[in-house]
Backbone as ProteinMPNN parsed JSONL, in Angstrom:
{"seq_chain_A": "MDDIEEPDILVQRLHQIAVRHGLNVKDVAEKCGVPKSSLERYVRLKGAKRPGIDALIMIAKGFDVSIDW", "coords_chain_A": {"N_chain_A": [[21.736, 17.565, 6.862], [18.51, 16.489, 5.54], [15.429, 17.402, 6.628], [13.201, 16.301, 5.629], [11.048, 13.71, 5.416], [11.413, 10.457, 3.972], [8.99, 8.6, 2.429], [7.735, 5.412, 3.756], [8.858, 2.353, 2.679], [6.864, 0.519, 2.1], [4.688, 2.125, 1.702], [5.449, 3.344, -0.545], [5.545, 1.209, -2.349], [2.933, 0.455, -2.427], [1.657, 2.615, -3.688], [3.01, 2.556, -6.13], [1.884, 0.076, -7.085], [-0.872, 0.895, -7.276], [-0.598, 2.981, -9.357], [0.596, 1.638, -11.545], [-1.42, -0.173, -12.318], [-3.374, 1.652, -12.771], [-5.246, 2.495, -10.811], [-7.382, 3.855, -8.302], [-7.489, 4.411, -4.627], [-9.902, 3.258, -3.715], [-10.505, 1.276, -5.699], [-8.166, -0.391, -5.566], [-8.512, -1.541, -3.009], [-10.836, -2.863, -3.219], [-10.067, -4.585, -5.108], [-8.36, -6.192, -3.772], [-9.725, -7.006, -1.484], [-9.503, -5.647, 0.973], [-10.548, -3.526, 3.453], [-11.463, -0.158, 2.38], [-11.073, 1.919, 4.158], [-8.926, 1.019, 5.786], [-6.841, 0.605, 3.88], [-6.571, 3.351, 3.228], [-5.227, 4.224, 5.498], [-2.833, 2.748, 5.303], [-1.593, 3.91, 3.066], [-0.846, 6.44, 3.666], [1.279, 9.375, 3.433], [2.613, 10.472, 5.624], [2.883, 9.23, 8.759], [1.77, 6.634, 8.472], [-0.105, 3.599, 8.735], [0.873, 0.209, 9.695], [0.112, -2.529, 7.91], [-1.302, -5.689, 8.85], [-0.275, -9.041, 8.781], [-2.299, -10.646, 7.548], [-3.706, -8.756, 5.94], [-1.397, -7.88, 4.305], [-0.99, -10.08, 2.909], [-3.324, -10.453, 1.553], [-3.404, -8.186, -0.181], [-0.946, -8.779, -1.618], [-1.726, -11.117, -3.03], [-3.778, -10.115, -4.434], [-2.446, -8.492, -6.398], [-0.7, -10.23, -7.399], [1.945, -10.425, -6.435], [4.81, -11.081, -4.4], [4.809, -11.005, -0.82], [7.286, -10.021, 0.135], [8.175, -8.36, -1.666]], "CA_chain_A": [[20.675, 16.519, 6.865], [17.153, 16.876, 5.236], [14.392, 17.047, 7.582], [12.083, 15.87, 4.759], [11.063, 12.251, 5.644], [11.062, 9.572, 2.838], [7.796, 7.718, 2.633], [8.03, 4.116, 3.992], [8.873, 1.5, 1.433], [5.604, -0.183, 1.865], [3.781, 3.043, 1.209], [5.938, 3.544, -2.045], [5.086, 0.006, -3.111], [1.452, 0.371, -2.621], [1.46, 3.624, -4.597], [3.562, 1.936, -7.454], [0.862, -0.812, -7.564], [-1.936, 1.549, -7.823], [-0.347, 3.717, -10.501], [0.717, 0.721, -12.404], [-2.719, -0.694, -12.688], [-4.37, 2.718, -13.049], [-6.322, 2.198, -9.824], [-7.411, 4.61, -7.064], [-7.524, 3.674, -3.449], [-11.081, 2.323, -3.727], [-10.351, 0.175, -6.582], [-7.269, -1.254, -4.959], [-9.249, -2.005, -1.917], [-11.911, -3.783, -3.729], [-9.339, -5.847, -5.761], [-7.621, -7.054, -2.712], [-10.532, -7.359, -0.367], [-9.101, -4.981, 2.134], [-11.455, -2.289, 3.462], [-10.85, 1.132, 1.981], [-10.506, 2.856, 5.265], [-7.624, 0.406, 6.135], [-5.981, 0.853, 2.896], [-5.985, 4.626, 3.156], [-4.369, 4.296, 6.487], [-1.503, 2.149, 4.88], [-0.855, 4.64, 2.159], [-0.53, 7.998, 3.996], [2.6, 9.61, 3.244], [3.109, 10.633, 6.951], [2.104, 8.418, 9.766], [1.153, 5.4, 7.699], [-0.155, 2.372, 9.74], [1.498, -0.995, 9.076], [-0.979, -3.62, 7.696], [-1.12, -6.984, 9.609], [0.174, -10.189, 7.822], [-3.44, -10.961, 6.731], [-3.849, -7.678, 4.859], [-0.393, -8.01, 3.435], [-1.274, -11.405, 2.055], [-4.546, -10.249, 0.633], [-2.749, -7.099, -1.132], [0.028, -9.412, -2.526], [-2.481, -12.119, -3.878], [-4.659, -9.167, -5.214], [-1.711, -8.095, -7.489], [0.221, -11.246, -7.736], [3.405, -10.04, -5.984], [5.28, -11.624, -3.142], [4.787, -10.123, 0.325], [8.62, -9.377, 0.595], [8.415, -7.307, -2.507]], "C_chain_A": [[19.272, 17.207, 6.507], [16.267, 16.607, 6.427], [13.033, 16.579, 6.752], [12.236, 14.255, 4.892], [10.615, 11.467, 4.407], [9.928, 8.756, 3.148], [8.349, 6.264, 2.939], [8.037, 3.269, 2.712], [7.538, 0.889, 1.082], [4.523, 0.929, 1.267], [4.208, 3.319, -0.375], [5.495, 2.45, -2.898], [3.64, 0.0, -3.408], [1.022, 1.446, -3.643], [1.886, 3.253, -6.087], [2.312, 0.919, -8.057], [-0.219, -0.164, -8.022], [-1.841, 2.286, -9.157], [-0.179, 2.764, -11.597], [-0.383, 0.209, -13.085], [-3.695, 0.499, -12.996], [-5.64, 2.825, -12.085], [-6.201, 3.337, -8.85], [-7.555, 3.678, -5.704], [-8.788, 2.572, -3.052], [-10.841, 1.132, -4.467], [-9.321, -0.827, -6.102], [-7.87, -2.041, -3.848], [-10.155, -3.095, -2.26], [-11.092, -4.853, -4.463], [-8.821, -6.698, -4.862], [-8.55, -7.529, -1.541], [-10.041, -6.784, 0.804], [-10.069, -3.711, 2.247], [-10.783, -0.984, 3.21], [-10.266, 1.948, 3.069], [-9.017, 2.316, 5.812], [-6.697, 0.716, 4.998], [-5.515, 2.393, 2.881], [-5.124, 4.975, 4.358], [-2.852, 3.79, 6.176], [-0.862, 3.141, 3.938], [-0.603, 6.111, 2.408], [0.881, 8.193, 3.947], [3.369, 10.009, 4.575], [2.183, 9.914, 8.015], [1.286, 7.257, 9.265], [1.033, 4.285, 8.887], [0.259, 1.137, 8.991], [0.312, -1.943, 8.934], [-0.49, -4.886, 8.394], [-0.782, -7.924, 8.433], [-1.157, -10.461, 7.0], [-3.675, -10.072, 5.518], [-2.732, -7.791, 3.918], [-0.495, -9.226, 2.374], [-2.361, -11.155, 0.994], [-4.033, -9.245, -0.541], [-1.961, -7.969, -2.181], [-0.833, -10.409, -3.458], [-3.264, -11.329, -4.864], [-3.899, -8.716, -6.444], [-0.639, -8.878, -7.815], [1.606, -10.852, -7.572], [3.601, -10.779, -4.709], [5.26, -10.595, -1.943], [6.023, -9.434, 0.692], [8.906, -8.446, -0.537], [8.069, -5.993, -1.94]], "O_chain_A": [[18.909, 18.259, 7.032], [16.433, 15.609, 7.127], [11.933, 16.537, 7.304], [13.247, 13.628, 4.575], [9.562, 11.762, 3.842], [9.946, 8.187, 4.24], [9.396, 5.932, 2.383], [7.259, 3.511, 1.789], [7.159, 0.771, -0.083], [3.642, 0.607, 0.47], [3.375, 3.479, -1.267], [5.102, 2.663, -4.045], [3.183, -0.399, -4.479], [0.088, 1.197, -4.405], [1.227, 3.589, -7.071], [1.884, 0.969, -9.21], [-0.656, -0.5, -9.122], [-2.762, 2.272, -9.973], [-0.791, 3.017, -12.634], [-0.382, 0.12, -14.312], [-4.799, 0.236, -13.473], [-6.771, 3.151, -12.446], [-5.09, 3.782, -8.56], [-7.703, 2.456, -5.731], [-8.745, 1.527, -2.403], [-10.955, 0.03, -3.931], [-9.564, -2.029, -6.212], [-7.67, -3.256, -3.834], [-10.198, -4.141, -1.613], [-11.49, -6.016, -4.393], [-8.798, -7.906, -5.094], [-8.151, -8.363, -0.729], [-10.157, -7.5, 1.798], [-10.324, -2.993, 1.28], [-9.7, -0.703, 3.724], [-9.2, 2.556, 2.975], [-8.128, 3.079, 6.19], [-5.611, 1.163, 5.367], [-4.362, 2.715, 2.599], [-4.35, 5.928, 4.283], [-1.857, 4.307, 6.685], [0.364, 3.245, 3.973], [-0.219, 6.886, 1.532], [1.659, 7.329, 4.35], [4.593, 9.897, 4.639], [0.959, 10.036, 8.069], [0.162, 7.03, 9.713], [1.872, 4.121, 9.772], [0.027, 1.023, 7.788], [-0.435, -2.09, 9.901], [0.722, -5.081, 8.487], [-0.994, -7.6, 7.265], [-1.059, -10.492, 5.773], [-3.812, -10.479, 4.364], [-3.016, -7.807, 2.721], [-0.099, -9.196, 1.209], [-2.315, -11.553, -0.17], [-4.253, -9.514, -1.722], [-2.224, -7.93, -3.383], [-0.552, -10.437, -4.656], [-3.434, -11.756, -6.006], [-4.53, -8.54, -7.486], [0.315, -8.409, -8.437], [2.395, -10.939, -8.514], [2.637, -11.075, -4.004], [5.669, -9.446, -2.111], [6.002, -8.437, 1.413], [9.887, -7.714, -0.405], [8.241, -4.97, -2.603]]}, "name": "protein", "num_of_chains": 1, "seq": "MDDIEEPDILVQRLHQIAVRHGLNVKDVAEKCGVPKSSLERYVRLKGAKRPGIDALIMIAKGFDVSIDW"}
């Protein structure tokens, strides 16, 4: 068994969104209306924090995706 931990699916999806749109963390935060410092905590590869429902909704609306994606 590998001891390399796979990033959380939410972290992977946030990275996918940023790459797809050619944005950095600051740009993503501005587009979604989420504080940059909060978004940085959500996209950490290790020890990422989970956003609350309000932040998830803001991110989903900012990128026109469903929150279950």
